[in-house]
mmCIF file with all atom_site columns, C-alpha atoms in Angstrom:
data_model
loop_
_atom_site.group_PDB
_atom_site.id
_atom_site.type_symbol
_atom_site.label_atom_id
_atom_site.label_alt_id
_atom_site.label_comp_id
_atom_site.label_asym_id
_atom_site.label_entity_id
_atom_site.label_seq_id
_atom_site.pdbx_PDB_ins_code
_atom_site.Cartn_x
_atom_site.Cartn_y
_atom_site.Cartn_z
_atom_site.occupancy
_atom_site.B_iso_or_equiv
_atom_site.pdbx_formal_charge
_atom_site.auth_seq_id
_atom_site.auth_comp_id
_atom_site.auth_asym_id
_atom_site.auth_atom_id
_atom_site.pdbx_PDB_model_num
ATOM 1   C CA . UNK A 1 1   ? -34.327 -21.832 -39.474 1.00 62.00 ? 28  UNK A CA 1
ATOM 2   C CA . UNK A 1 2   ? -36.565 -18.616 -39.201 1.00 67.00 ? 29  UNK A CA 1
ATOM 3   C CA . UNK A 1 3   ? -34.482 -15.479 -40.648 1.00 75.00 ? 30  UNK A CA 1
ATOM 4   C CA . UNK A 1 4   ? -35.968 -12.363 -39.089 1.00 79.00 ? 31  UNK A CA 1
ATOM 5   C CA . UNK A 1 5   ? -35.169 -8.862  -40.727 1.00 88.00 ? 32  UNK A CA 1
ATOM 6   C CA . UNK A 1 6   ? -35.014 -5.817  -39.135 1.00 93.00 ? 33  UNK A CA 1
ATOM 7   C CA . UNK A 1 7   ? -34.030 -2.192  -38.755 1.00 94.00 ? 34  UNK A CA 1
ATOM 8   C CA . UNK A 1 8   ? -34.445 0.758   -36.569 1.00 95.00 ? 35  UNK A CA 1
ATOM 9   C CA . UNK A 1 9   ? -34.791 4.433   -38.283 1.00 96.00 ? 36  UNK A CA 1
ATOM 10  C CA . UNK A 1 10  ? -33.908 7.696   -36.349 1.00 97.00 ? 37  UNK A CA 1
ATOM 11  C CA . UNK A 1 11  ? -35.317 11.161  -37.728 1.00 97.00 ? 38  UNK A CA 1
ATOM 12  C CA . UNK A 1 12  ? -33.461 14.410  -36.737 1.00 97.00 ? 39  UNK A CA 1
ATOM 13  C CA . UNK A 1 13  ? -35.990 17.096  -37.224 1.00 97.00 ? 40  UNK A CA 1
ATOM 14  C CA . UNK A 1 14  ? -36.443 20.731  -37.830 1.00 97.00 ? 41  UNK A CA 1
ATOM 15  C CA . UNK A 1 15  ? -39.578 21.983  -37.295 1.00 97.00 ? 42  UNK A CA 1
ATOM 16  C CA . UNK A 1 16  ? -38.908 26.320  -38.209 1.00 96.00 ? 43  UNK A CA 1
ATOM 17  C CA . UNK A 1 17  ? -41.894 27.554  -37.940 1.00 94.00 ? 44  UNK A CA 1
ATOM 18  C CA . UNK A 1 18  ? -42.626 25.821  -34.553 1.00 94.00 ? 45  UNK A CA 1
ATOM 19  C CA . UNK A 1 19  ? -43.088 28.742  -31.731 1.00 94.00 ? 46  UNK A CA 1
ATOM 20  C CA . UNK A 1 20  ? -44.513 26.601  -28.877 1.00 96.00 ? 47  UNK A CA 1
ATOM 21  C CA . UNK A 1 21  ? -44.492 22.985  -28.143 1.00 95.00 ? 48  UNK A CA 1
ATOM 22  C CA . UNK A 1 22  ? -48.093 22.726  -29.152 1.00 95.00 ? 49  UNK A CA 1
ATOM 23  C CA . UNK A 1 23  ? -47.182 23.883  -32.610 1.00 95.00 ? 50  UNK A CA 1
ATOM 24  C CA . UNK A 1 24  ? -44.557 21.141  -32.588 1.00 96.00 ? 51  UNK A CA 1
ATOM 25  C CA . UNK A 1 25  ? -47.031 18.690  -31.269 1.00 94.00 ? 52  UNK A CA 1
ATOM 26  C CA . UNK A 1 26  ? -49.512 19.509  -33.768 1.00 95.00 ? 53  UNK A CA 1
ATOM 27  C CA . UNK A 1 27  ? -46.517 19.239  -36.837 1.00 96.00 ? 54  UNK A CA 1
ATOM 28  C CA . UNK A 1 28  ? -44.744 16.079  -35.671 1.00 96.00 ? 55  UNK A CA 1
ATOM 29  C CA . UNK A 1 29  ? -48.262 13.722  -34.588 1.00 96.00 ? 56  UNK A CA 1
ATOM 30  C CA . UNK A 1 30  ? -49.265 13.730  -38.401 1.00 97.00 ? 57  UNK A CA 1
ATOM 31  C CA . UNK A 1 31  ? -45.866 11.587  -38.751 1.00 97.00 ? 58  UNK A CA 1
ATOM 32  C CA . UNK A 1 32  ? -46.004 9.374   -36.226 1.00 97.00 ? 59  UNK A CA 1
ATOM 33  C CA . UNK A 1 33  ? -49.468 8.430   -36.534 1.00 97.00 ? 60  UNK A CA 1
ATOM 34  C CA . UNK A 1 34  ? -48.959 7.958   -40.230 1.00 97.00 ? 61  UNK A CA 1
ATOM 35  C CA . UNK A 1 35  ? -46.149 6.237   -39.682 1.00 98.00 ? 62  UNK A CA 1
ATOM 36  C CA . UNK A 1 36  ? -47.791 3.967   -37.357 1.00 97.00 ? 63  UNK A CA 1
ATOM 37  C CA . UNK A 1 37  ? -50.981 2.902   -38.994 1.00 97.00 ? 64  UNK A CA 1
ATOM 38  C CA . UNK A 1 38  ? -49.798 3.425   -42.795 1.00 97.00 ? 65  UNK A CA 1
ATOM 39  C CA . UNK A 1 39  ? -47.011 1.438   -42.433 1.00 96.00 ? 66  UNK A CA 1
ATOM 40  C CA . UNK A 1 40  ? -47.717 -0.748  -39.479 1.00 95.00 ? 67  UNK A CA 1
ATOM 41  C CA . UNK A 1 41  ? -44.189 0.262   -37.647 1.00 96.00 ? 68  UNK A CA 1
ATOM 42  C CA . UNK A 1 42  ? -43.636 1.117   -34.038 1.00 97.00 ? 69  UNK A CA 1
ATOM 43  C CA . UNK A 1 43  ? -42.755 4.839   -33.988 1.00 97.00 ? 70  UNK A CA 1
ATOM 44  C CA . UNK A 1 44  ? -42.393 7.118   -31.208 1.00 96.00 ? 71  UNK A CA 1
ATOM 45  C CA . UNK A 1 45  ? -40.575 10.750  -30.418 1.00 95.00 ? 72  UNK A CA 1
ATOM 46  C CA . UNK A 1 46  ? -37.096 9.634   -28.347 1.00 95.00 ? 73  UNK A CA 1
ATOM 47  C CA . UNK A 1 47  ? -35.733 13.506  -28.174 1.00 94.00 ? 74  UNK A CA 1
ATOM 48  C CA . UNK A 1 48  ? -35.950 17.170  -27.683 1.00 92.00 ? 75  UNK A CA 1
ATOM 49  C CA . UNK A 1 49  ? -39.571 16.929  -26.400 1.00 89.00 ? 76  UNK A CA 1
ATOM 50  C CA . UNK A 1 50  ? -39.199 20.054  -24.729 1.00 93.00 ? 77  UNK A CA 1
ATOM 51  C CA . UNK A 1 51  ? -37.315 22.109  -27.688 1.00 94.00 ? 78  UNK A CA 1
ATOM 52  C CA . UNK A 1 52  ? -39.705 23.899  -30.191 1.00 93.00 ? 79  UNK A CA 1
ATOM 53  C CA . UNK A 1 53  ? -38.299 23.712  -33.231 1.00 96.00 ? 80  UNK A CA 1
ATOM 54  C CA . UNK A 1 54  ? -36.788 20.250  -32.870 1.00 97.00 ? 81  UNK A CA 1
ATOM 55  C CA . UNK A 1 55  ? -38.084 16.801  -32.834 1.00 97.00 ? 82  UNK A CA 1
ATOM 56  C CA . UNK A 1 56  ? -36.157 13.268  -32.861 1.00 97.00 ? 83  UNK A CA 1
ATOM 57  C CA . UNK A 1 57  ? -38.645 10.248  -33.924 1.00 97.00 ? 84  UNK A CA 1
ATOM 58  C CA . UNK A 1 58  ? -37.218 6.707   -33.607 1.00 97.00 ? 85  UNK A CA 1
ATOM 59  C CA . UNK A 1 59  ? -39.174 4.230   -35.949 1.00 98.00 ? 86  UNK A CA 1
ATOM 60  C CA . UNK A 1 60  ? -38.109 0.096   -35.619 1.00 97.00 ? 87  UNK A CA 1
ATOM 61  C CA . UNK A 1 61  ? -39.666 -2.824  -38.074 1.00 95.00 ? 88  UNK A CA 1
ATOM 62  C CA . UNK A 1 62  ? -39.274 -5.890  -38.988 1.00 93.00 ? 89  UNK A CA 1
ATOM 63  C CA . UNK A 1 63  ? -39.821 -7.936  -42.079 1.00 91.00 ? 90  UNK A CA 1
ATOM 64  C CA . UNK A 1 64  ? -39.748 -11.422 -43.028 1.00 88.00 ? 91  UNK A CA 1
ATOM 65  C CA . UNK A 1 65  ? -37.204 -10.449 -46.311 1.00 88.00 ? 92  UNK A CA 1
ATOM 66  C CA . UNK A 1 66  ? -34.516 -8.060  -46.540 1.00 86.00 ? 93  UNK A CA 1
ATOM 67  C CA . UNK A 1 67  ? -36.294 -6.862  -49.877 1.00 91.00 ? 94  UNK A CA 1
ATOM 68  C CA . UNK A 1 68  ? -39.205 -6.092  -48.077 1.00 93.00 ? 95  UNK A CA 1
ATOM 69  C CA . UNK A 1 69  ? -37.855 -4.327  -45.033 1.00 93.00 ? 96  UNK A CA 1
ATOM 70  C CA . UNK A 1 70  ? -35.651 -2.253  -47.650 1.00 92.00 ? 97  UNK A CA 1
ATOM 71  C CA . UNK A 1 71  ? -38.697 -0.992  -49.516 1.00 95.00 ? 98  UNK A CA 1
ATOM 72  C CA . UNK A 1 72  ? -40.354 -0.195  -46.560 1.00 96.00 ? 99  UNK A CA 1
ATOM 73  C CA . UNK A 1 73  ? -38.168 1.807   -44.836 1.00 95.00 ? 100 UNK A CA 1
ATOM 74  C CA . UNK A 1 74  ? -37.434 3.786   -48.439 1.00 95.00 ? 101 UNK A CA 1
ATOM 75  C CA . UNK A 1 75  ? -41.238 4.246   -48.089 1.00 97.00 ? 102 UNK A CA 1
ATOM 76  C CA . UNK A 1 76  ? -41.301 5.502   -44.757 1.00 97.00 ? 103 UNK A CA 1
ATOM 77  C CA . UNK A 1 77  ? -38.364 7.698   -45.473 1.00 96.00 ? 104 UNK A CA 1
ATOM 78  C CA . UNK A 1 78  ? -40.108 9.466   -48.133 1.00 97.00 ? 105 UNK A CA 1
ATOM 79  C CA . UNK A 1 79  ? -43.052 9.898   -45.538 1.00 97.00 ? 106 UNK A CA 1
ATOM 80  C CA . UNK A 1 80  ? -41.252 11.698  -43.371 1.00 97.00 ? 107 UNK A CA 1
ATOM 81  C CA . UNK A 1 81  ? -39.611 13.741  -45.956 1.00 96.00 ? 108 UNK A CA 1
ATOM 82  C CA . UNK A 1 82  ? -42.797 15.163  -47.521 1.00 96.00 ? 109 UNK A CA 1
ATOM 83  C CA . UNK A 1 83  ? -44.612 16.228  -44.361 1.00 96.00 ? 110 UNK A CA 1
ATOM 84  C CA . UNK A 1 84  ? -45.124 19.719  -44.329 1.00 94.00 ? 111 UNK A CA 1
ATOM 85  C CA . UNK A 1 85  ? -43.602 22.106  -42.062 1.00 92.00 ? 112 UNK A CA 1
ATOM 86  C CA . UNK A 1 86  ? -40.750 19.689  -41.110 1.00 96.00 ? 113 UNK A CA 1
ATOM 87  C CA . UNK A 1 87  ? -37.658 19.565  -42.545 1.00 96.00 ? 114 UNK A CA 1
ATOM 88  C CA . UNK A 1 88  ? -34.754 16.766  -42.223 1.00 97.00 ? 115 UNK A CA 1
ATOM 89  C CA . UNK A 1 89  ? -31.371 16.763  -40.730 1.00 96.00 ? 116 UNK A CA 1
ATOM 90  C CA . UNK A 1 90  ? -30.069 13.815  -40.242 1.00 95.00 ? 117 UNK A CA 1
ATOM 91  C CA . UNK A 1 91  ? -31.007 10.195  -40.999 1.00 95.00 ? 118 UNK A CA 1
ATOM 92  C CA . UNK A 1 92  ? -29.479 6.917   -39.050 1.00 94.00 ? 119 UNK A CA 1
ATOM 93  C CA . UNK A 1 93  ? -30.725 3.608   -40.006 1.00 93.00 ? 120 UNK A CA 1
ATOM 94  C CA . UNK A 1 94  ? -29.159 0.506   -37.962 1.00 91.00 ? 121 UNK A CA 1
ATOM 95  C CA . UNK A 1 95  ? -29.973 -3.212  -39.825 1.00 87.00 ? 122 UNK A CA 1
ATOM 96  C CA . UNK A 1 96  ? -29.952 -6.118  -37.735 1.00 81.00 ? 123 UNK A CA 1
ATOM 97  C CA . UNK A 1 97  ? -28.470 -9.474  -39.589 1.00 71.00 ? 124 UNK A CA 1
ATOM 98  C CA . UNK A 1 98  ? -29.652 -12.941 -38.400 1.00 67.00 ? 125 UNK A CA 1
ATOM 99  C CA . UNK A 1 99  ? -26.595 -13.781 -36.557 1.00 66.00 ? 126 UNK A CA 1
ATOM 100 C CA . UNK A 1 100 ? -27.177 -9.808  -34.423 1.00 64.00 ? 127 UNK A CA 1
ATOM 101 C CA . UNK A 1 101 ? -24.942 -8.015  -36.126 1.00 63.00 ? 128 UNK A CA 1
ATOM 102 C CA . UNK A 1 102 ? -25.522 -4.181  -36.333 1.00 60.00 ? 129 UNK A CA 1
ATOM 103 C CA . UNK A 1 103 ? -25.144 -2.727  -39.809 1.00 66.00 ? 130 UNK A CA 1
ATOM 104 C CA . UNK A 1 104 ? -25.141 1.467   -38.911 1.00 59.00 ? 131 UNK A CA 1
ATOM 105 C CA . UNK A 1 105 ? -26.105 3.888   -42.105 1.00 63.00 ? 132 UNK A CA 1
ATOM 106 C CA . UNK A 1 106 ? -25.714 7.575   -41.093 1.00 59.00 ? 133 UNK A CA 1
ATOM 107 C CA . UNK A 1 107 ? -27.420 10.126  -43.928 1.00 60.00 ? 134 UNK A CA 1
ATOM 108 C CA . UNK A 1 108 ? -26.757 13.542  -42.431 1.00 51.00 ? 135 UNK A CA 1
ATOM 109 C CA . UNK A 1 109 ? -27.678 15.934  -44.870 1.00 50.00 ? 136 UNK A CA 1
ATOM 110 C CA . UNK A 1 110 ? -29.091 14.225  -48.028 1.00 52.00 ? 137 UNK A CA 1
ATOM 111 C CA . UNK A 1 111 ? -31.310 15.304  -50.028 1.00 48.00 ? 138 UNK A CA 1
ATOM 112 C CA . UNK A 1 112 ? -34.737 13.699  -49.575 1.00 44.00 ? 139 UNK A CA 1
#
């Protein structure tokens, strides 16, 4: 039997010094395309797409170990972290075991 690994990410985002959606645009499509082809995840924005200074980016991957998926979605929390001119507010990772079962990790706050 196949065991398949996965996880879905969600990024609450602050983007201060954002004073018109193309400002935003410009600040938040260094992460997802980053994201995307450094990491080879799908990524995409899921809210506020009409708020300035606020972004929400939804990233999902799988992996054929829970080892692997781990590191990677440490790595691609530290991506998101260090762009510039965006700062964090909340984290929520959801794991998916073999059998379906959700396994929900909020991080509001942390320090990245």
């Amino acid at each position: 039997m196949v065991v398949m690994h996965a996880a879905a990410v969600r990024f609450d985002l602050h983007i201060p010094e954002s004073r018109s959606l193309k400002v935003k645009r410009a600040a938040i499509r260094p992460i997802v395309d980053g994201l995307r082809h450094r990491y080879h995840v799908s990524v995409a924005e899921i809210d506020h797409q009409d708020q300035w200074q606020r972004a929400e980016i939804g990233v999902a991957l799988i992996a054929e170990s829970d080892g692997h998926l781990r590191d990677v979605l440490d790595e691609v929390e530290r991506f998101v972290a260090r762009a510039p001119d965006v700062e964090v507010l909340e984290v929520e990772v959801v794991h998916v075991d073999a059998d379906g079962t959700l396994d929900w990790d909020p991080r509001v706050g942390e320090s990245w």
